[in-house]
mmCIF file of C-alpha atoms in Angstrom:
data_model
loop_
_atom_site.group_PDB
_atom_site.id
_atom_site.type_symbol
_atom_site.label_atom_id
_atom_site.label_comp_id
_atom_site.label_asym_id
_atom_site.label_seq_id
_atom_site.Cartn_x
_atom_site.Cartn_y
_atom_site.Cartn_z
ATOM 1 C CA MET Y 374 0.000 0.000 0.000
ATOM 2 C CA ARG Y 375 1.308 3.445 -0.930
ATOM 3 C CA MET Y 376 0.958 6.272 1.541
ATOM 4 C CA LYS Y 377 -0.654 9.426 0.269
ATOM 5 C CA THR Y 378 1.409 12.570 0.351
ATOM 6 C CA ALA Y 379 -0.008 15.834 1.577
ATOM 7 C CA THR Y 380 -0.798 18.558 -0.878
ATOM 8 C CA SER Y 381 -1.698 22.148 -0.259
ATOM 9 C CA ARG Y 382 -5.352 21.374 -0.971
ATOM 10 C CA GLY Y 383 -7.890 20.337 1.635
ATOM 11 C CA PRO Y 384 -7.651 19.758 5.398
ATOM 12 C CA ALA Y 385 -4.811 17.251 4.990
ATOM 13 C CA GLY Y 386 -2.757 19.829 3.055
ATOM 14 C CA SER Y 387 0.375 21.475 4.378
ATOM 15 C CA ALA Y 388 -1.567 23.673 6.808
ATOM 16 C CA GLY Y 389 -3.349 20.582 8.148
ATOM 17 C CA TRP Y 390 -0.071 18.706 8.514
ATOM 18 C CA ALA Y 391 1.512 21.679 10.259
ATOM 19 C CA ALA Y 392 -1.337 21.706 12.776
ATOM 20 C CA ILE Y 393 -0.951 17.968 13.391
ATOM 21 C CA VAL Y 394 2.824 18.269 13.872
ATOM 22 C CA LEU Y 395 2.386 21.238 16.219
ATOM 23 C CA ALA Y 396 -0.255 19.406 18.263
ATOM 24 C CA ALA Y 397 1.994 16.346 18.516
ATOM 25 C CA ALA Y 398 4.972 18.464 19.559
ATOM 26 C CA VAL Y 399 2.977 20.236 22.267
ATOM 27 C CA ALA Y 400 1.678 16.910 23.556
ATOM 28 C CA VAL Y 401 5.198 15.569 24.120
ATOM 29 C CA VAL Y 402 6.913 18.693 25.473
ATOM 30 C CA PRO Y 403 8.484 17.662 28.775
ATOM 31 C CA ALA Y 404 7.907 19.536 32.002
ATOM 32 C CA PRO Y 405 10.420 22.299 32.738
ATOM 33 C CA LEU Y 406 13.830 20.909 33.569
ATOM 34 C CA ASP Y 407 15.186 21.049 37.077
ATOM 35 C CA ALA Y 408 18.819 21.799 37.841
ATOM 36 C CA GLN Y 409 21.249 18.978 37.058
ATOM 37 C CA GLU Y 410 19.113 17.625 34.229
ATOM 38 C CA ILE Y 411 20.811 19.513 31.405
ATOM 39 C CA GLY Y 412 24.268 20.283 30.135
ATOM 40 C CA LEU Y 413 27.439 18.993 31.731
ATOM 41 C CA PRO Y 414 27.118 16.162 34.250
ATOM 42 C CA ILE Y 415 27.762 16.960 37.901
ATOM 43 C CA GLY Y 416 31.351 16.180 38.864
ATOM 44 C CA ARG Y 417 32.749 16.563 35.366
ATOM 45 C CA THR Y 418 35.511 19.026 34.557
ATOM 46 C CA PRO Y 419 34.690 21.058 31.423
ATOM 47 C CA ASP Y 420 37.081 20.908 28.486
ATOM 48 C CA ALA Y 421 39.640 23.715 28.388
ATOM 49 C CA VAL Y 422 38.558 26.542 26.126
ATOM 50 C CA VAL Y 423 39.941 29.859 24.955
ATOM 51 C CA ILE Y 424 37.436 32.509 23.870
ATOM 52 C CA GLU Y 425 37.621 36.320 23.600
ATOM 53 C CA ASP Y 426 36.857 39.327 25.707
ATOM 54 C CA LEU Y 427 34.839 42.160 24.153
ATOM 55 C CA ASP Y 428 38.060 43.737 22.866
ATOM 56 C CA GLY Y 429 38.947 40.598 20.895
ATOM 57 C CA LYS Y 430 41.744 39.473 23.218
ATOM 58 C CA PRO Y 431 41.979 35.722 23.898
ATOM 59 C CA VAL Y 432 40.903 34.566 27.352
ATOM 60 C CA ASP Y 433 41.724 31.096 28.699
ATOM 61 C CA LEU Y 434 38.794 30.214 30.949
ATOM 62 C CA ASP Y 435 40.954 27.903 33.092
ATOM 63 C CA ARG Y 436 43.288 30.784 33.936
ATOM 64 C CA LEU Y 437 40.473 33.252 34.459
ATOM 65 C CA ILE Y 438 38.590 31.011 36.831
ATOM 66 C CA GLY Y 439 41.682 30.000 38.804
ATOM 67 C CA ASP Y 440 41.316 28.068 42.021
ATOM 68 C CA LYS Y 441 38.042 29.335 43.418
ATOM 69 C CA PRO Y 442 34.454 28.438 42.530
ATOM 70 C CA ALA Y 443 32.949 30.063 39.461
ATOM 71 C CA LEU Y 444 29.511 30.885 38.166
ATOM 72 C CA ILE Y 445 29.291 30.874 34.371
ATOM 73 C CA GLU Y 446 26.160 32.060 32.582
ATOM 74 C CA PHE Y 447 25.521 31.690 28.848
ATOM 75 C CA TRP Y 448 23.782 34.931 28.029
ATOM 76 C CA ALA Y 449 22.430 37.180 25.292
ATOM 77 C CA THR Y 450 21.128 40.735 25.285
ATOM 78 C CA TRP Y 451 17.895 39.535 23.667
ATOM 79 C CA CYS Y 452 17.261 36.695 26.172
ATOM 80 C CA PRO Y 453 14.216 37.391 28.404
ATOM 81 C CA LEU Y 454 15.163 34.549 30.776
ATOM 82 C CA CYS Y 455 18.638 36.081 31.207
ATOM 83 C CA ALA Y 456 17.042 39.429 32.056
ATOM 84 C CA ALA Y 457 14.742 37.757 34.579
ATOM 85 C CA LEU Y 458 17.686 35.874 36.112
ATOM 86 C CA ALA Y 459 19.819 39.040 36.403
ATOM 87 C CA PRO Y 460 18.575 40.103 39.875
ATOM 88 C CA ARG Y 461 19.390 36.662 41.293
ATOM 89 C CA ILE Y 462 22.883 36.776 39.834
ATOM 90 C CA ALA Y 463 23.422 40.335 41.070
ATOM 91 C CA ALA Y 464 22.311 39.333 44.584
ATOM 92 C CA ALA Y 465 24.612 36.297 44.504
ATOM 93 C CA HIS Y 466 27.490 38.509 43.368
ATOM 94 C CA GLU Y 467 26.783 40.910 46.226
ATOM 95 C CA ARG Y 468 26.942 38.021 48.689
ATOM 96 C CA TYR Y 469 29.656 35.797 47.169
ATOM 97 C CA GLY Y 470 31.564 38.065 44.771
ATOM 98 C CA ASP Y 471 34.744 38.001 46.849
ATOM 99 C CA ARG Y 472 34.812 34.166 46.925
ATOM 100 C CA VAL Y 473 33.350 33.253 43.511
ATOM 101 C CA GLU Y 474 34.425 34.237 40.001
ATOM 102 C CA PHE Y 475 31.457 35.469 37.940
ATOM 103 C CA VAL Y 476 31.698 34.978 34.169
ATOM 104 C CA THR Y 477 29.098 35.889 31.572
ATOM 105 C CA ILE Y 478 29.605 34.269 28.188
ATOM 106 C CA ALA Y 479 27.779 36.177 25.472
ATOM 107 C CA VAL Y 480 26.671 33.859 22.704
ATOM 108 C CA ALA Y 481 27.386 35.124 19.214
ATOM 109 C CA VAL Y 482 23.827 34.731 17.942
ATOM 110 C CA ASN Y 483 21.990 37.740 16.511
ATOM 111 C CA GLU Y 484 24.279 40.272 18.156
ATOM 112 C CA SER Y 485 27.747 41.771 18.032
ATOM 113 C CA LYS Y 486 30.390 42.867 20.501
ATOM 114 C CA ARG Y 487 29.261 46.419 19.851
ATOM 115 C CA SER Y 488 25.610 45.678 20.647
ATOM 116 C CA ILE Y 489 26.704 43.920 23.839
ATOM 117 C CA ARG Y 490 28.801 46.901 24.935
ATOM 118 C CA ARG Y 491 25.848 49.240 24.314
ATOM 119 C CA HIS Y 492 23.532 46.956 26.275
ATOM 120 C CA LEU Y 493 25.964 46.709 29.204
ATOM 121 C CA GLU Y 494 26.073 50.512 29.531
ATOM 122 C CA ASP Y 495 22.454 50.462 30.722
ATOM 123 C CA HIS Y 496 22.320 46.900 32.092
ATOM 124 C CA PRO Y 497 25.683 45.970 33.637
ATOM 125 C CA VAL Y 498 26.378 42.395 34.710
ATOM 126 C CA PRO Y 499 28.815 41.423 37.457
ATOM 127 C CA GLY Y 500 32.213 39.928 36.704
ATOM 128 C CA HIS Y 501 33.791 39.235 33.352
ATOM 129 C CA VAL Y 502 31.870 39.395 30.075
ATOM 130 C CA LEU Y 503 33.324 37.226 27.319
ATOM 131 C CA TRP Y 504 32.401 36.633 23.680
ATOM 132 C CA ASP Y 505 31.895 33.100 22.327
ATOM 133 C CA THR Y 506 32.658 33.918 18.700
ATOM 134 C CA ASP Y 507 32.478 30.444 17.238
ATOM 135 C CA GLY Y 508 30.661 28.504 19.960
ATOM 136 C CA ARG Y 509 33.732 26.892 21.559
ATOM 137 C CA ALA Y 510 32.534 27.582 25.104
ATOM 138 C CA THR Y 511 28.969 26.626 24.198
ATOM 139 C CA ARG Y 512 30.223 23.211 23.054
ATOM 140 C CA ALA Y 513 32.703 22.734 25.921
ATOM 141 C CA PHE Y 514 30.002 23.442 28.508
ATOM 142 C CA MET Y 515 27.237 21.664 26.558
ATOM 143 C CA ALA Y 516 25.087 24.800 26.839
ATOM 144 C CA PRO Y 517 21.588 23.976 25.603
ATOM 145 C CA SER Y 518 20.343 27.577 25.675
ATOM 146 C CA THR Y 519 20.877 31.057 26.979
ATOM 147 C CA SER Y 520 20.215 31.467 30.722
ATOM 148 C CA TYR Y 521 22.199 28.233 31.178
ATOM 149 C CA VAL Y 522 24.256 28.488 34.366
ATOM 150 C CA VAL Y 523 27.153 26.291 35.415
ATOM 151 C CA VAL Y 524 28.675 26.496 38.879
ATOM 152 C CA LEU Y 525 32.149 25.019 39.198
ATOM 153 C CA ASP Y 526 33.658 24.134 42.555
ATOM 154 C CA ALA Y 527 37.165 25.247 43.575
ATOM 155 C CA ASP Y 528 38.619 22.177 41.796
ATOM 156 C CA GLY Y 529 36.914 23.124 38.514
ATOM 157 C CA ARG Y 530 34.309 20.346 38.639
ATOM 158 C CA VAL Y 531 30.658 20.963 37.839
ATOM 159 C CA ALA Y 532 28.684 21.438 41.052
ATOM 160 C CA TYR Y 533 25.451 22.721 39.468
ATOM 161 C CA THR Y 534 23.790 23.292 36.112
ATOM 162 C CA GLY Y 535 20.448 24.848 35.331
ATOM 163 C CA ALA Y 536 18.568 27.063 32.910
ATOM 164 C CA GLY Y 537 15.748 29.545 33.167
ATOM 165 C CA ALA Y 538 14.717 32.424 35.361
ATOM 166 C CA GLU Y 539 13.817 30.500 38.513
ATOM 167 C CA GLN Y 540 17.232 29.036 39.378
ATOM 168 C CA ASP Y 541 18.409 29.071 43.001
ATOM 169 C CA ILE Y 542 21.743 30.736 42.256
ATOM 170 C CA ALA Y 543 22.533 31.584 45.895
ATOM 171 C CA GLY Y 544 21.772 28.020 46.978
ATOM 172 C CA ALA Y 545 23.962 26.548 44.236
ATOM 173 C CA LEU Y 546 26.861 28.797 45.217
ATOM 174 C CA ALA Y 547 26.419 28.064 48.927
ATOM 175 C CA ARG Y 548 26.636 24.334 48.191
ATOM 176 C CA ALA Y 549 29.708 24.793 45.962
ATOM 177 C CA LEU Y 550 31.366 26.765 48.748
ATOM 178 C CA GLY Y 551 30.310 24.316 51.463
ATOM 179 C CA ASP Y 552 28.340 27.045 53.236
ATOM 180 C CA ALA Y 553 25.120 26.631 55.159
ATOM 181 C CA ALA Y 554 21.937 27.396 53.230
ATOM 182 C CA PRO Y 555 21.836 31.001 51.995
#
């Protein structure tokens, strides 16, 4: 038996098929992911990577992070989840900024170093802002999206991963530092 192919005519046409595919996709969308369910596995050390600062100078993340815990966020100026997460990161920086390295990695999707600099004038972020020109850091950290956060412990191992606006950044940093609950 031959299967019929959709045409643009009738309810089974391309618009009908698009509706069926969309309905099927919505039906199987998983619930929002909790921390530790995406990206790098807990306990793993990310691959070494060299990316750029906003002036185009190479930055070795291993050297930048050093021997203290680090919070790394994959970020974009156009990301609404990043904007919603910003107050949590700012509060965590206020509390832990002297003991944790804060790194924002700007993804090179639909923006430029210039647009990032302009954005940061009105909306500063704590710590270092780096540019992932060709996606090296995105691949090394297995970043599935913007608003993806990785917390590394003092030994450079993944202590936390998460994405979205509702992450418990202070709690993740407290655990990485061995502190009591924030």
